[in-house]
CSV table of C-alpha atoms in Angstrom, one decimal:
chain,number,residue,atom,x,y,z
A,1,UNK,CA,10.1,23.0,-6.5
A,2,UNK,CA,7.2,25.4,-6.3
A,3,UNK,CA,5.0,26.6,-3.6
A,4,UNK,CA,1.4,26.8,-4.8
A,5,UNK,CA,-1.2,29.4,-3.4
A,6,UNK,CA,-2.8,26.4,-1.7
A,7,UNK,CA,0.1,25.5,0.4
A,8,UNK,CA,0.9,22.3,-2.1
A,9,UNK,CA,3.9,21.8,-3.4
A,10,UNK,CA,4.9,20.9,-6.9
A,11,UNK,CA,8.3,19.4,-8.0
A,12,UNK,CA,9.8,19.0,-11.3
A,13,UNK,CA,11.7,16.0,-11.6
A,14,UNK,CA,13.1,15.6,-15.2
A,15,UNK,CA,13.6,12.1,-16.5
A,16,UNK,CA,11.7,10.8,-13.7
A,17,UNK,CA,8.0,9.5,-14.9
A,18,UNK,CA,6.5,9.1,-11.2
A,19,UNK,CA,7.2,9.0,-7.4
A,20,UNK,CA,6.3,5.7,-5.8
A,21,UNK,CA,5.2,5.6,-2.0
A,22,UNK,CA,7.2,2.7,-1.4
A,23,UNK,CA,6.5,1.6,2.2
A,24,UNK,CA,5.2,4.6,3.4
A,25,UNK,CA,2.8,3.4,6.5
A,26,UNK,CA,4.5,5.0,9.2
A,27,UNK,CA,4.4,8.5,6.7
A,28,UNK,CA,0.9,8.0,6.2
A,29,UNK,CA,0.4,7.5,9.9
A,30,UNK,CA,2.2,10.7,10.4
A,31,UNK,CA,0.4,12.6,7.9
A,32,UNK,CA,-3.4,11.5,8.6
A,33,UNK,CA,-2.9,11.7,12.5
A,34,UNK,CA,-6.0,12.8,13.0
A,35,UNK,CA,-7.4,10.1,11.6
A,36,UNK,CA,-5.2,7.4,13.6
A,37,UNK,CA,-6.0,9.3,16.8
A,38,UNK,CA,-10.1,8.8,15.7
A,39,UNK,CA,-9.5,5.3,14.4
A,40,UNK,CA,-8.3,4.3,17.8
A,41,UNK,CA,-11.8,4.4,18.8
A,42,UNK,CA,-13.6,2.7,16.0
A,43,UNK,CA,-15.3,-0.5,17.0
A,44,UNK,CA,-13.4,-3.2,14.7
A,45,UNK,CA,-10.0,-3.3,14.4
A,46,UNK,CA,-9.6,-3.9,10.9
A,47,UNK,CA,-12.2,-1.3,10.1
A,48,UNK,CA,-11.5,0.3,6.8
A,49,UNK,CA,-13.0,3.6,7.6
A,50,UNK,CA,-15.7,3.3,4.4
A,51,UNK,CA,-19.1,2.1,5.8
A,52,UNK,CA,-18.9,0.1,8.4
A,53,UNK,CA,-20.8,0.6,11.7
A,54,UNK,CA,-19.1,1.7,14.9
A,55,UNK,CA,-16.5,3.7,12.7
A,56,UNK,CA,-15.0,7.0,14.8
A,57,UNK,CA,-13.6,7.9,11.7
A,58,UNK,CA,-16.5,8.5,9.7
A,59,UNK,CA,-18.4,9.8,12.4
A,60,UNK,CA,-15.6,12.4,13.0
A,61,UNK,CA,-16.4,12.7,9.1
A,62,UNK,CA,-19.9,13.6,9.7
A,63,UNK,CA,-19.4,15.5,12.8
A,64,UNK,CA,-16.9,17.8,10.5
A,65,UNK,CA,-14.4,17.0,13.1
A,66,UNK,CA,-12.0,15.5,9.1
A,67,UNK,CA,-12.7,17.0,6.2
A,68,UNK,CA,-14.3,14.5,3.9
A,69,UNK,CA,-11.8,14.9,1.2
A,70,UNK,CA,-9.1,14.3,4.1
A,71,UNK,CA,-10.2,10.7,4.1
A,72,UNK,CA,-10.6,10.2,0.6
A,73,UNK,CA,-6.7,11.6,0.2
A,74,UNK,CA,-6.2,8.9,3.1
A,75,UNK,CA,-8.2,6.0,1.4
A,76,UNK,CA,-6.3,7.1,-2.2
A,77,UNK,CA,-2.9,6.5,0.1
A,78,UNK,CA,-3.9,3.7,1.7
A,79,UNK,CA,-5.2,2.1,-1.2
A,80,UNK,CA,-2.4,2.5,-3.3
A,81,UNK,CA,-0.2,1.2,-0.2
A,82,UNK,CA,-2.1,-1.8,-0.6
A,83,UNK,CA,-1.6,-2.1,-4.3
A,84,UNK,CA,2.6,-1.8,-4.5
A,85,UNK,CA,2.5,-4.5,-1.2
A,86,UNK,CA,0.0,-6.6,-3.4
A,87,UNK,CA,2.3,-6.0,-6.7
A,88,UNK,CA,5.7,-6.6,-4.9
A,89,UNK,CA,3.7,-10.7,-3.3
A,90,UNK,CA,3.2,-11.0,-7.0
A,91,UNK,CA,6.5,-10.6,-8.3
A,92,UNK,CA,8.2,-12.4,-5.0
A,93,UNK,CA,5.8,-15.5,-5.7
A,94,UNK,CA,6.6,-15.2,-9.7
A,95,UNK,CA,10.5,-15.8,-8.7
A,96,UNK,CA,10.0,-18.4,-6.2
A,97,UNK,CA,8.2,-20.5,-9.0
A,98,UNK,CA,10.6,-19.4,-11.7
A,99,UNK,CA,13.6,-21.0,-8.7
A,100,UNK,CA,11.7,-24.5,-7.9
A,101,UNK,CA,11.2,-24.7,-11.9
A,102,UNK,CA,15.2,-24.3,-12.2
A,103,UNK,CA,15.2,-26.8,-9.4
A,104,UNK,CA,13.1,-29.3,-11.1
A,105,UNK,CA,14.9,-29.3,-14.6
A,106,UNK,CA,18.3,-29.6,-12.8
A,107,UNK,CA,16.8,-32.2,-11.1
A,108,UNK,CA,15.3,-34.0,-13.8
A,109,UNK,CA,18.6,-33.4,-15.9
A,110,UNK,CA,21.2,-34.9,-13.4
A,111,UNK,CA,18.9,-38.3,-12.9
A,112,UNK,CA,18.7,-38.3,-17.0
A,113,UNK,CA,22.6,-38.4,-17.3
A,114,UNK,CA,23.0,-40.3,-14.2
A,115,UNK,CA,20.4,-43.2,-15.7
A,116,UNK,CA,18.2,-42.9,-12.2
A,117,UNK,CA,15.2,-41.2,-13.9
């Protein structure tokens, strides 16, 4: 592990190709409080905190209240949040299929030898 002039950190894990966030929400949450605090006051609840109007966040943005690359690090997090839950449906969906098609060969086999198909 090193401690950059920045403040960043960078660790060396041999072997290991990348770090996954996994389910990181409440991390995130932690991390960008600032911008949960100011996204309490935006005017849509689902508000994504990219152009729509009302939003606290990206007047906070404007204001210089959150650095702008602050919530880009935060949309690059959330975004990628959004792409492991999306990948992880996928591949839940893809077994369920590959089960009822199991089902529906057994099926199909048991009323072949039986004579009921």
């Amino acid at each position: 592990m090193f401690l950059l002039p920045n403040g960043a950190v960078l660790i060396d894990n041999p072997g290991i190709r990348e770090i996954q966030l996994g389910d990181s929400a409440e991390g995130i949450e932690k991390a960008f409080s600032e911008i949960v605090d100011a996204a309490s006051n935006c005017k849509f609840k689902d508000c994504t905190h990219r152009d729509e109007p009302g939003c606290a966040v990206l007047k906070a943005v404007k204001d210089g209240i959150i650095p702008e690359e602050r919530l880009a690090s935060y949309h690059r997090l959330t975004d990628e949040l959004a792409f492991q839950s999306r990948k992880s449906e996928i591949g839940l969906k893809r077994l369920e299929k590959e089960r009822f098609k199991k089902i529906a060969v057994d099926i199909k086999k048991y009323k072949k030898s039986t004579g009921k198909l």
